[in-house]
Coordinates of N, CA and C in Angstrom, one line a residue:
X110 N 0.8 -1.2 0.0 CA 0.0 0.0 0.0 C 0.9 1.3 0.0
X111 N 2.1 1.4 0.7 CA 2.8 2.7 0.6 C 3.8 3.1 -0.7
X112 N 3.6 1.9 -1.8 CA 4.1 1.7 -2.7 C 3.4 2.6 -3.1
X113 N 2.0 2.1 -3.3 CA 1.1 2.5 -4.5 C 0.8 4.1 -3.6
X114 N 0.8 4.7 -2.7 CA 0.5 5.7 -2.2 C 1.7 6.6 -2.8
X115 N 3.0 6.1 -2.4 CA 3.9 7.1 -3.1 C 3.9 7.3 -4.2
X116 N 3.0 6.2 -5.2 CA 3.4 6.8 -6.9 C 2.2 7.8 -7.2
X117 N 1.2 8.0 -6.1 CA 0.3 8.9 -6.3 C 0.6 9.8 -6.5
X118 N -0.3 11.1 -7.3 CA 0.6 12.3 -7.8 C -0.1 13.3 -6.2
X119 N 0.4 14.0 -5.6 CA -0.4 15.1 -4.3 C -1.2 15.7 -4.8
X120 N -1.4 15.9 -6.0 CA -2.5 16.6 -6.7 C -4.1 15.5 -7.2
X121 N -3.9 14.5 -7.0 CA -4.9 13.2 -7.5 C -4.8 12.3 -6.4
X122 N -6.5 12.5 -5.8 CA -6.9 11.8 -4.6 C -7.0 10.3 -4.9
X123 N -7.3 9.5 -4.2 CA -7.4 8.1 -4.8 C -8.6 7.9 -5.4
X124 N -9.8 9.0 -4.6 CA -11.6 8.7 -5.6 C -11.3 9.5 -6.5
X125 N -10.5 10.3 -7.3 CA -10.3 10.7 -8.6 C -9.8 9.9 -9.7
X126 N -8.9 9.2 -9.0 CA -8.0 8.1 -9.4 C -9.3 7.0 -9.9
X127 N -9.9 6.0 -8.9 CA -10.8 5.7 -9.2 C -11.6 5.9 -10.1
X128 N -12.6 6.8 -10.2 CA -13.5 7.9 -10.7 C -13.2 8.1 -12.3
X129 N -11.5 8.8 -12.6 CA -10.4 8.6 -14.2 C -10.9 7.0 -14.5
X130 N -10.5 6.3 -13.9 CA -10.8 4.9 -14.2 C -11.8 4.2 -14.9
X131 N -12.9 5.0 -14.0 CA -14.3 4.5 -15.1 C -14.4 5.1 -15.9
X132 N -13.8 6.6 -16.4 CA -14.2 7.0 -17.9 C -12.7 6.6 -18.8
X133 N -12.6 5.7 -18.8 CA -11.7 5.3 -19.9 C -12.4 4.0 -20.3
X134 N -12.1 3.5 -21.7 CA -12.8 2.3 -22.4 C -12.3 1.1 -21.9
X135 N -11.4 0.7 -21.0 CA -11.6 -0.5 -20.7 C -11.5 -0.4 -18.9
X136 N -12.4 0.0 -18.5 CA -12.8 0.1 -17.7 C -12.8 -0.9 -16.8
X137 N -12.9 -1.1 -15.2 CA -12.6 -2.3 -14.3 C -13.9 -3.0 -14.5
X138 N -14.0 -4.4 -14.4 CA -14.9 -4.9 -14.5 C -16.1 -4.6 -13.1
X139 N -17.2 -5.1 -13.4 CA -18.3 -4.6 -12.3 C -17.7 -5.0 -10.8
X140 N -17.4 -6.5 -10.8 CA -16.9 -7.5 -10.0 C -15.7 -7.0 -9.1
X141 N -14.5 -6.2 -9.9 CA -13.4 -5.5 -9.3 C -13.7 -4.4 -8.8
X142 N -14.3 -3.3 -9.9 CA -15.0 -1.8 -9.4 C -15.8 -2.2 -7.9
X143 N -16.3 -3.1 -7.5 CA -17.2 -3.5 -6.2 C -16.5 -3.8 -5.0
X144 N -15.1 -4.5 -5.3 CA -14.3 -4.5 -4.4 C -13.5 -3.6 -4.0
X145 N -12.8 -2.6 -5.1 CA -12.1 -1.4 -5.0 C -13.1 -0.4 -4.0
X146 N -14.7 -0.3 -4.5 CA -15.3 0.4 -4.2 C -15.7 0.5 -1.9
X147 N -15.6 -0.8 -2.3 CA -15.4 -1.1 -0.7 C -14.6 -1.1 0.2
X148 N -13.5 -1.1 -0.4 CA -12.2 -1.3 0.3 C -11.9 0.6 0.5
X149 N -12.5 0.8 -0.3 CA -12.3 2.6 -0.3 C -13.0 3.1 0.6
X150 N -14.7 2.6 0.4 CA -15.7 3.1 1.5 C -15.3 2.4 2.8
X151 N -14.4 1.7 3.1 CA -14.3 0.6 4.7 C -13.1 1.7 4.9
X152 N -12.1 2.1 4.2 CA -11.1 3.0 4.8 C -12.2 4.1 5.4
X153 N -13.1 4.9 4.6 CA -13.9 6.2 5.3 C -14.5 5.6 6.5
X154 N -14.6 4.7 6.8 CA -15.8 4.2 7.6 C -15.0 4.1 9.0
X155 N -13.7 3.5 8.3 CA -12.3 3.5 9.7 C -12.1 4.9 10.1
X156 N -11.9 5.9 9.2 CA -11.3 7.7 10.0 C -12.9 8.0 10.3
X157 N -14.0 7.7 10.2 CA -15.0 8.3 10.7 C -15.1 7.1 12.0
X158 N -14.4 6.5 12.3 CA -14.5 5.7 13.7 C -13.3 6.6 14.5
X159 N -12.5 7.0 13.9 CA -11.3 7.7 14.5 C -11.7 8.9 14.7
X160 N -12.6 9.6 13.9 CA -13.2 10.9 14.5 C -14.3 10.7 15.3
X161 N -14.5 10.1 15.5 CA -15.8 9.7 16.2 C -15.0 9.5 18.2
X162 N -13.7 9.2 18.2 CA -13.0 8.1 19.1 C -12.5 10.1 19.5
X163 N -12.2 10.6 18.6 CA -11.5 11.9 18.7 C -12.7 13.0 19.5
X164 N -13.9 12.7 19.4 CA -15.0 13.7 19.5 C -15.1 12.8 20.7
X165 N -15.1 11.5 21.6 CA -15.7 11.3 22.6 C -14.7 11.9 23.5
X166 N -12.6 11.6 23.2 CA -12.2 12.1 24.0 C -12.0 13.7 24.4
X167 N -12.3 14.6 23.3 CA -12.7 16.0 23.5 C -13.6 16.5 24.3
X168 N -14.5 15.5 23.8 CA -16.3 15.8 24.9 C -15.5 15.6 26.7
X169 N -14.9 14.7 26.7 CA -14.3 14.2 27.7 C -13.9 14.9 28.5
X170 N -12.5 15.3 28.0 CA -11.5 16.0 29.0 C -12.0 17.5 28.5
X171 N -12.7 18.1 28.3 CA -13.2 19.4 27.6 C -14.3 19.6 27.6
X172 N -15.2 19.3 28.6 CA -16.6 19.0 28.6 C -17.3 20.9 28.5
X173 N -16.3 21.9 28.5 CA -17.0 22.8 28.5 C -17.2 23.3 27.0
X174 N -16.4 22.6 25.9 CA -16.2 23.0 24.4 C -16.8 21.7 23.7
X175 N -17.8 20.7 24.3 CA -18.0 19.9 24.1 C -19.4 19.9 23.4
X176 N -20.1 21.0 23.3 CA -21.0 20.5 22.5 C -21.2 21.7 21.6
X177 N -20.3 22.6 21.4 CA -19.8 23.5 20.5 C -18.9 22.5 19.1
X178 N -18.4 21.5 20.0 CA -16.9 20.8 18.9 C -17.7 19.8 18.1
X179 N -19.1 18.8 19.3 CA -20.2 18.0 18.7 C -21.1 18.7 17.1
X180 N -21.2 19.9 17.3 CA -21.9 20.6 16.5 C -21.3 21.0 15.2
X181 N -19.8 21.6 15.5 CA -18.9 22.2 14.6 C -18.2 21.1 14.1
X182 N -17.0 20.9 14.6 CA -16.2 19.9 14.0 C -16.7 18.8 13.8
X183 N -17.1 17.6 14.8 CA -17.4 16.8 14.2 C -18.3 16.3 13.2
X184 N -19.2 17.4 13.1 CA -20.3 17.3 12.4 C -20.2 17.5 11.0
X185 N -18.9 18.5 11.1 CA -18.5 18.5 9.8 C -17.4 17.6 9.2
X186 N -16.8 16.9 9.7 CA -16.0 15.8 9.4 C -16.4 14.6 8.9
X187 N -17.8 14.4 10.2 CA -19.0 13.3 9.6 C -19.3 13.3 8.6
X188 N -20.0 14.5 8.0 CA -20.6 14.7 6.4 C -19.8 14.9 5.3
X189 N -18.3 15.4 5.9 CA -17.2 15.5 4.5 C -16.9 13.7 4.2
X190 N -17.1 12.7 5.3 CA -16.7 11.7 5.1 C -17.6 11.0 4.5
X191 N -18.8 11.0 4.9 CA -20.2 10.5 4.2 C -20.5 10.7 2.9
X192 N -19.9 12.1 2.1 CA -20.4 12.7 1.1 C -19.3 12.0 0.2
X193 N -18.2 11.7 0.7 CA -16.8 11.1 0.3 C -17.1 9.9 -0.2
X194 N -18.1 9.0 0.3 CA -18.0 7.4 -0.4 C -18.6 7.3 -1.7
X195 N -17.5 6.1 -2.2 CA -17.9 6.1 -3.4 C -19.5 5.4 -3.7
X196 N -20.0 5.2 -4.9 CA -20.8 4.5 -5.2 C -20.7 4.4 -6.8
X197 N -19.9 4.2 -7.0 CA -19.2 4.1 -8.3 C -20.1 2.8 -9.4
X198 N -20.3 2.0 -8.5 CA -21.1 0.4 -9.0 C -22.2 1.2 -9.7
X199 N -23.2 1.7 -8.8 CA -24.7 2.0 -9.0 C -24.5 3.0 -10.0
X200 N -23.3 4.3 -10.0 CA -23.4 4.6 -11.0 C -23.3 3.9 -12.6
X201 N -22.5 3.6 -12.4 CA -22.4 2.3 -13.9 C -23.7 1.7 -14.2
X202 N -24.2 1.0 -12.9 CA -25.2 0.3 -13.2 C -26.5 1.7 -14.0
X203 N -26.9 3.1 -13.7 CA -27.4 3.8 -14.0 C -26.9 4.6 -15.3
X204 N -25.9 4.4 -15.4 CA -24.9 4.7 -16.7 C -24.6 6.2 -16.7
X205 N -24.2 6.2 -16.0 CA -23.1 7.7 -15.3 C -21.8 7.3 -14.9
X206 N -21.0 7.0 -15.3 CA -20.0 6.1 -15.4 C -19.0 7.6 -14.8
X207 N -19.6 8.6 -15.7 CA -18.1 9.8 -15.7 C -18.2 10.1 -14.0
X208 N -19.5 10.4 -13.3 CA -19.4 10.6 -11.9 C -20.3 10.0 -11.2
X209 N -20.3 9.5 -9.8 CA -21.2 8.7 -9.3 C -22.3 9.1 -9.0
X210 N -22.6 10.5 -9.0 CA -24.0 11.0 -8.7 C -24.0 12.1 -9.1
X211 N -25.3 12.5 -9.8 CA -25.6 13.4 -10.8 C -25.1 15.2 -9.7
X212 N -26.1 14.7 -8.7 CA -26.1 16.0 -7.5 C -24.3 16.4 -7.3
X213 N -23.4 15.4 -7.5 CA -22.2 16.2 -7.2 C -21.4 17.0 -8.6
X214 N -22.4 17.1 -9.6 CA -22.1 17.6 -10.9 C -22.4 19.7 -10.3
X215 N -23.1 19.4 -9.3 CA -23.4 20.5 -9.3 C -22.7 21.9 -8.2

């Protein structure tokens, strides 16, 4: 994995990477795109457990910035990470291949 992370360019995230992927003609099969797709959404699913571990120990030792941080930060980390997963499959399957959902065209 830190192979393939270093040949990454800092400018091209890995769901862009991905994402290039499906608009080229030979495209990953449904079968692979489904695993890739998981393995990508199971990493967001791990930093939103880590933010999640990060927001109980703040509430914690900080109980007076604690539902200021519930509201702000975390809430907004939640949704950058939620809005983050792929769904790359369904798109294909819908035949929007170039982006997974019409709504983030906009």
């Amino acid at each position: 994995h830190r192979d393939y992370l270093l040949k990454l360019s800092p400018r091209t995230s890995v769901r862009a990477r991905v994402l290039a992927t499906e608009q080229r003609k030979n495209r990953l099969p449904v079968h692979a795109l489904a695993v890739v797709e998981a393995e990508f959404n199971a990493c967001l699913d791990e930093l939103l457990r880590v933010c999640s571990r990060r927001s109980q120990l703040v509430c914690r030792y900080l109980p007076n910035y604690a539902a200021e941080f519930r509201r702000d930060e975390f809430e907004h980390d939640r949704r950058a990470l939620l809005e983050g997963r792929l769904s790359a499959v369904r798109a294909r399957r819908l035949g929007n291949a170039g982006d997974e959902s019409p709504e983030r065209k906009a």
